PDB file of C-alpha atoms in Angstrom:
ATOM      1  CA  MET T  29       0.087  -0.413  -0.048  1.00 72.00           C
ATOM      2  CA  ALA T  30       1.541   3.424  -0.514  1.00 81.00           C
ATOM      3  CA  ALA T  31       2.325   5.644   2.498  1.00 96.00           C
ATOM      4  CA  PHE T  32       0.510   9.069   2.825  1.00 97.00           C
ATOM      5  CA  ILE T  33       0.556  12.710   2.177  1.00 98.00           C
ATOM      6  CA  GLY T  34      -0.539  14.784   4.272  1.00 98.00           C
ATOM      7  CA  ALA T  35      -2.020  18.080   2.825  1.00 98.00           C
ATOM      8  CA  GLN T  36      -0.250  20.652   4.777  1.00 98.00           C
ATOM      9  CA  GLU T  37       3.087  18.662   2.536  1.00 98.00           C
ATOM     10  CA  LEU T  38       1.221  18.575  -0.572  1.00 98.00           C
ATOM     11  CA  ALA T  39       0.098  21.812   0.016  1.00 98.00           C
ATOM     12  CA  GLN T  40       3.604  23.272   0.213  1.00 98.00           C
ATOM     13  CA  LEU T  41       4.470  22.062  -2.884  1.00 97.00           C
ATOM     14  CA  VAL T  42       0.833  23.768  -4.632  1.00 98.00           C
ATOM     15  CA  ARG T  43       1.672  26.730  -3.342  1.00 97.00           C
ATOM     16  CA  ASP T  44       6.015  27.219  -4.179  1.00 98.00           C
ATOM     17  CA  PRO T  45       5.925  28.958  -7.619  1.00 97.00           C
ATOM     18  CA  THR T  46       9.105  27.217  -8.390  1.00 98.00           C
ATOM     19  CA  LYS T  47       7.385  23.633  -8.899  1.00 98.00           C
ATOM     20  CA  THR T  48       4.534  22.847 -11.326  1.00 97.00           C
ATOM     21  CA  ALA T  49       2.167  20.512 -11.220  1.00 98.00           C
ATOM     22  CA  GLY T  50       2.622  17.498 -14.240  1.00 97.00           C
ATOM     23  CA  THR T  51       6.686  18.500 -13.842  1.00 97.00           C
ATOM     24  CA  ASP T  52       7.337  18.374 -10.007  1.00 97.00           C
ATOM     25  CA  TYR T  53       4.457  16.444  -8.594  1.00 98.00           C
ATOM     26  CA  LEU T  54       0.988  15.028 -10.101  1.00 98.00           C
ATOM     27  CA  VAL T  55      -2.060  14.911  -8.361  1.00 98.00           C
ATOM     28  CA  VAL T  56      -4.985  12.382  -9.815  1.00 98.00           C
ATOM     29  CA  ASP T  57      -8.502  12.930  -8.145  1.00 98.00           C
ATOM     30  CA  VAL T  58     -10.144   9.461  -8.825  1.00 98.00           C
ATOM     31  CA  ARG T  59     -13.652  10.956  -8.157  1.00 98.00           C
ATOM     32  CA  ASP T  60     -15.887  10.658 -10.661  1.00 96.00           C
ATOM     33  CA  SER T  61     -17.782  13.914 -11.714  1.00 93.00           C
ATOM     34  CA  ASP T  62     -17.755  15.617  -8.615  1.00 93.00           C
ATOM     35  CA  PHE T  63     -14.114  16.372  -9.462  1.00 97.00           C
ATOM     36  CA  ALA T  64     -15.577  19.455 -11.415  1.00 94.00           C
ATOM     37  CA  VAL T  65     -17.584  20.065  -7.352  1.00 96.00           C
ATOM     38  CA  GLY T  66     -13.688  21.251  -7.354  1.00 97.00           C
ATOM     39  CA  HIS T  67     -10.167  20.363  -6.877  1.00 98.00           C
ATOM     40  CA  ILE T  68      -6.442  20.968  -6.419  1.00 98.00           C
ATOM     41  CA  PRO T  69      -5.401  23.014  -8.737  1.00 98.00           C
ATOM     42  CA  GLY T  70      -3.596  21.215 -11.635  1.00 97.00           C
ATOM     43  CA  ALA T  71      -5.039  17.830 -11.050  1.00 98.00           C
ATOM     44  CA  LEU T  72      -5.370  14.940 -13.563  1.00 98.00           C
ATOM     45  CA  ASN T  73      -8.801  13.442 -13.110  1.00 98.00           C
ATOM     46  CA  VAL T  74      -8.991   9.780 -13.606  1.00 98.00           C
ATOM     47  CA  PRO T  75     -12.139   8.354 -12.402  1.00 98.00           C
ATOM     48  CA  ALA T  76     -11.578   5.487 -10.400  1.00 97.00           C
ATOM     49  CA  HIS T  77     -12.846   3.257 -12.453  1.00 96.00           C
ATOM     50  CA  ASP T  78     -11.120   4.056 -15.217  1.00 97.00           C
ATOM     51  CA  MET T  79      -7.741   3.274 -14.116  1.00 97.00           C
ATOM     52  CA  TYR T  80      -7.003   0.125 -15.353  1.00 95.00           C
ATOM     53  CA  ALA T  81      -7.325   0.900 -18.692  1.00 97.00           C
ATOM     54  CA  LYS T  82      -5.616   4.589 -17.656  1.00 97.00           C
ATOM     55  CA  ALA T  83      -2.118   3.538 -15.612  1.00 96.00           C
ATOM     56  CA  GLY T  84      -0.081   3.440 -18.723  1.00 94.00           C
ATOM     57  CA  SER T  85      -0.905   6.556 -20.402  1.00 97.00           C
ATOM     58  CA  ILE T  86      -0.537   7.973 -16.950  1.00 97.00           C
ATOM     59  CA  ILE T  87       3.124   6.488 -16.516  1.00 94.00           C
ATOM     60  CA  ASP T  88       3.790   7.549 -20.215  1.00 92.00           C
ATOM     61  CA  ALA T  89       3.381  11.242 -19.715  1.00 96.00           C
ATOM     62  CA  TYR T  90       4.621  12.014 -15.857  1.00 96.00           C
ATOM     63  CA  SER T  91       7.278   9.136 -15.652  1.00 92.00           C
ATOM     64  CA  HIS T  92       9.860  11.925 -15.062  1.00 93.00           C
ATOM     65  CA  VAL T  93       7.505  13.895 -12.652  1.00 96.00           C
ATOM     66  CA  PRO T  94       9.516  12.058  -8.965  1.00 96.00           C
ATOM     67  CA  LEU T  95       5.772  12.685  -7.137  1.00 98.00           C
ATOM     68  CA  VAL T  96       2.305  11.195  -8.094  1.00 98.00           C
ATOM     69  CA  VAL T  97      -0.372  11.333  -5.336  1.00 98.00           C
ATOM     70  CA  PHE T  98      -3.811  10.022  -5.870  1.00 98.00           C
ATOM     71  CA  HIS T  99      -7.071  10.784  -4.317  1.00 98.00           C
ATOM     72  CA  CYS T 100     -10.648  10.415  -4.177  1.00 98.00           C
ATOM     73  CA  MET T 101     -13.697  11.857  -1.803  1.00 97.00           C
ATOM     74  CA  LEU T 102     -11.674  10.253   1.043  1.00 97.00           C
ATOM     75  CA  SER T 103      -8.786   8.338   0.181  1.00 97.00           C
ATOM     76  CA  GLN T 104     -10.025   5.538   1.895  1.00 96.00           C
ATOM     77  CA  GLN T 105     -10.602   2.916  -1.168  1.00 96.00           C
ATOM     78  CA  ARG T 106     -10.732   4.482  -4.358  1.00 97.00           C
ATOM     79  CA  GLY T 107      -7.711   6.609  -4.247  1.00 97.00           C
ATOM     80  CA  PRO T 108      -5.363   3.930  -2.077  1.00 97.00           C
ATOM     81  CA  LYS T 109      -6.475   1.168  -4.802  1.00 97.00           C
ATOM     82  CA  ALA T 110      -5.669   3.332  -8.070  1.00 97.00           C
ATOM     83  CA  ALA T 111      -2.364   4.084  -6.408  1.00 97.00           C
ATOM     84  CA  ARG T 112      -1.590   0.635  -5.765  1.00 97.00           C
ATOM     85  CA  ILE T 113      -2.918  -0.680  -9.602  1.00 96.00           C
ATOM     86  CA  TYR T 114      -0.135   2.346 -11.104  1.00 94.00           C
ATOM     87  CA  ARG T 115       2.429   0.818  -9.134  1.00 93.00           C
ATOM     88  CA  GLU T 116       1.866  -3.142 -10.617  1.00 92.00           C
ATOM     89  CA  VAL T 117       1.710  -1.359 -13.763  1.00 92.00           C
ATOM     90  CA  VAL T 118       5.113   1.222 -12.743  1.00 87.00           C
ATOM     91  CA  SER T 119       6.618  -2.404 -11.111  1.00 87.00           C
ATOM     92  CA  GLY T 120       6.041  -4.256 -14.406  1.00 86.00           C
ATOM     93  CA  ARG T 121       7.710  -1.502 -17.060  1.00 80.00           C
ATOM     94  CA  LEU T 122      10.555  -1.860 -14.341  1.00 78.00           C
ATOM     95  CA  LYS T 123      11.475  -5.472 -14.785  1.00 79.00           C
ATOM     96  CA  VAL T 124      12.204  -4.093 -18.441  1.00 83.00           C
ATOM     97  CA  ALA T 125      13.338  -1.195 -17.705  1.00 75.00           C
ATOM     98  CA  ALA T 126      16.488   0.499 -18.487  1.00 74.00           C
ATOM     99  CA  ASP T 127      19.084   1.549 -15.562  1.00 81.00           C
ATOM    100  CA  GLY T 128      18.398   5.657 -15.374  1.00 77.00           C
ATOM    101  CA  ASP T 129      14.462   5.842 -15.823  1.00 76.00           C
ATOM    102  CA  PRO T 130      13.273   8.483 -13.869  1.00 76.00           C
ATOM    103  CA  LEU T 131      10.022   5.507 -12.867  1.00 74.00           C
ATOM    104  CA  PHE T 132      13.075   3.942 -10.534  1.00 82.00           C
ATOM    105  CA  GLY T 133      12.942   7.493  -8.607  1.00 84.00           C
ATOM    106  CA  GLN T 134       9.930   8.083  -8.834  1.00 92.00           C
ATOM    107  CA  THR T 135       6.878   8.413  -5.335  1.00 93.00           C
ATOM    108  CA  VAL T 136       3.641   7.502  -4.686  1.00 96.00           C
ATOM    109  CA  ARG T 137       1.373   8.645  -2.220  1.00 97.00           C
ATOM    110  CA  VAL T 138      -2.660   8.909  -1.277  1.00 98.00           C
ATOM    111  CA  LEU T 139      -3.481  11.866   0.067  1.00 98.00           C
ATOM    112  CA  ASP T 140      -4.575  11.585   4.025  1.00 98.00           C
ATOM    113  CA  ARG T 141      -8.376  11.946   3.967  1.00 98.00           C
ATOM    114  CA  GLY T 142      -8.693  12.850   0.165  1.00 98.00           C
ATOM    115  CA  PHE T 143     -10.581  16.008  -0.848  1.00 98.00           C
ATOM    116  CA  GLY T 144     -12.805  16.292   1.880  1.00 97.00           C
ATOM    117  CA  GLY T 145      -9.466  16.652   3.881  1.00 98.00           C
ATOM    118  CA  TRP T 146      -8.104  19.468   1.951  1.00 98.00           C
ATOM    119  CA  VAL T 147     -11.459  21.141   1.330  1.00 97.00           C
ATOM    120  CA  ASP T 148     -11.226  21.177   5.080  1.00 97.00           C
ATOM    121  CA  ALA T 149      -7.751  21.964   5.368  1.00 98.00           C
ATOM    122  CA  PHE T 150      -8.163  25.202   3.089  1.00 98.00           C
ATOM    123  CA  LEU T 151     -11.778  26.217   2.215  1.00 97.00           C
ATOM    124  CA  LYS T 152     -11.888  28.697   4.844  1.00 96.00           C
ATOM    125  CA  THR T 153      -8.109  29.664   4.741  1.00 97.00           C
ATOM    126  CA  GLU T 154      -6.505  29.487   1.389  1.00 97.00           C
ATOM    127  CA  PRO T 155      -9.515  28.523  -1.179  1.00 96.00           C
ATOM    128  CA  ASP T 156      -7.195  29.520  -3.694  1.00 96.00           C
ATOM    129  CA  LEU T 157      -5.669  26.317  -2.668  1.00 98.00           C
ATOM    130  CA  ILE T 158      -9.022  24.810  -4.121  1.00 98.00           C
ATOM    131  CA  ALA T 159      -9.876  25.166  -8.159  1.00 97.00           C
ATOM    132  CA  ASP T 160     -13.229  25.568  -9.475  1.00 97.00           C
ATOM    133  CA  PHE T 161     -15.260  24.922  -6.219  1.00 96.00           C
ATOM    134  CA  ASP T 162     -19.065  25.359  -6.241  1.00 94.00           C
ATOM    135  CA  GLN T 163     -19.753  26.047  -2.299  1.00 93.00           C
ATOM    136  CA  GLU T 164     -24.027  25.176  -3.518  1.00 94.00           C
ATOM    137  CA  MET T 165     -22.971  21.331  -5.407  1.00 92.00           C
ATOM    138  CA  TRP T 166     -20.497  21.178  -2.326  1.00 93.00           C
ATOM    139  CA  ASP T 167     -23.362  21.009   0.071  1.00 92.00           C
ATOM    140  CA  THR T 168     -25.647  18.256  -1.989  1.00 91.00           C
ATOM    141  CA  LEU T 169     -22.313  15.834  -1.486  1.00 85.00           C
TER     142      LEU T 169
END
């Protein structure tokens, strides 16, 4: 199972103007349509049910990224499962990878408490850490 990363630690990367999503870190949000209610800035939305089919293309596009963070709403089931699937595909690729492949240095984490915890941590104090937030829709979840 992938280790967890706390909201504050991830927020340091998101806030850092010298860091870029998709280059220095990647956040993979595996929620479905509720991604549209709000998300972490720069997050890639890959619904959990698509992870088996899309893990390879995510690896192809982001193998150079040193940290990949998965999450769902609570990071209790879908986020950890998606991280496991991703790591399994990475592991298979590493068996045939050349020395120096950047995947050898990639770290996979799961956001502790998921997007719900992220909103709890930052909605009132740093709302810019929540992209496209829709309070009215959020209240219906």
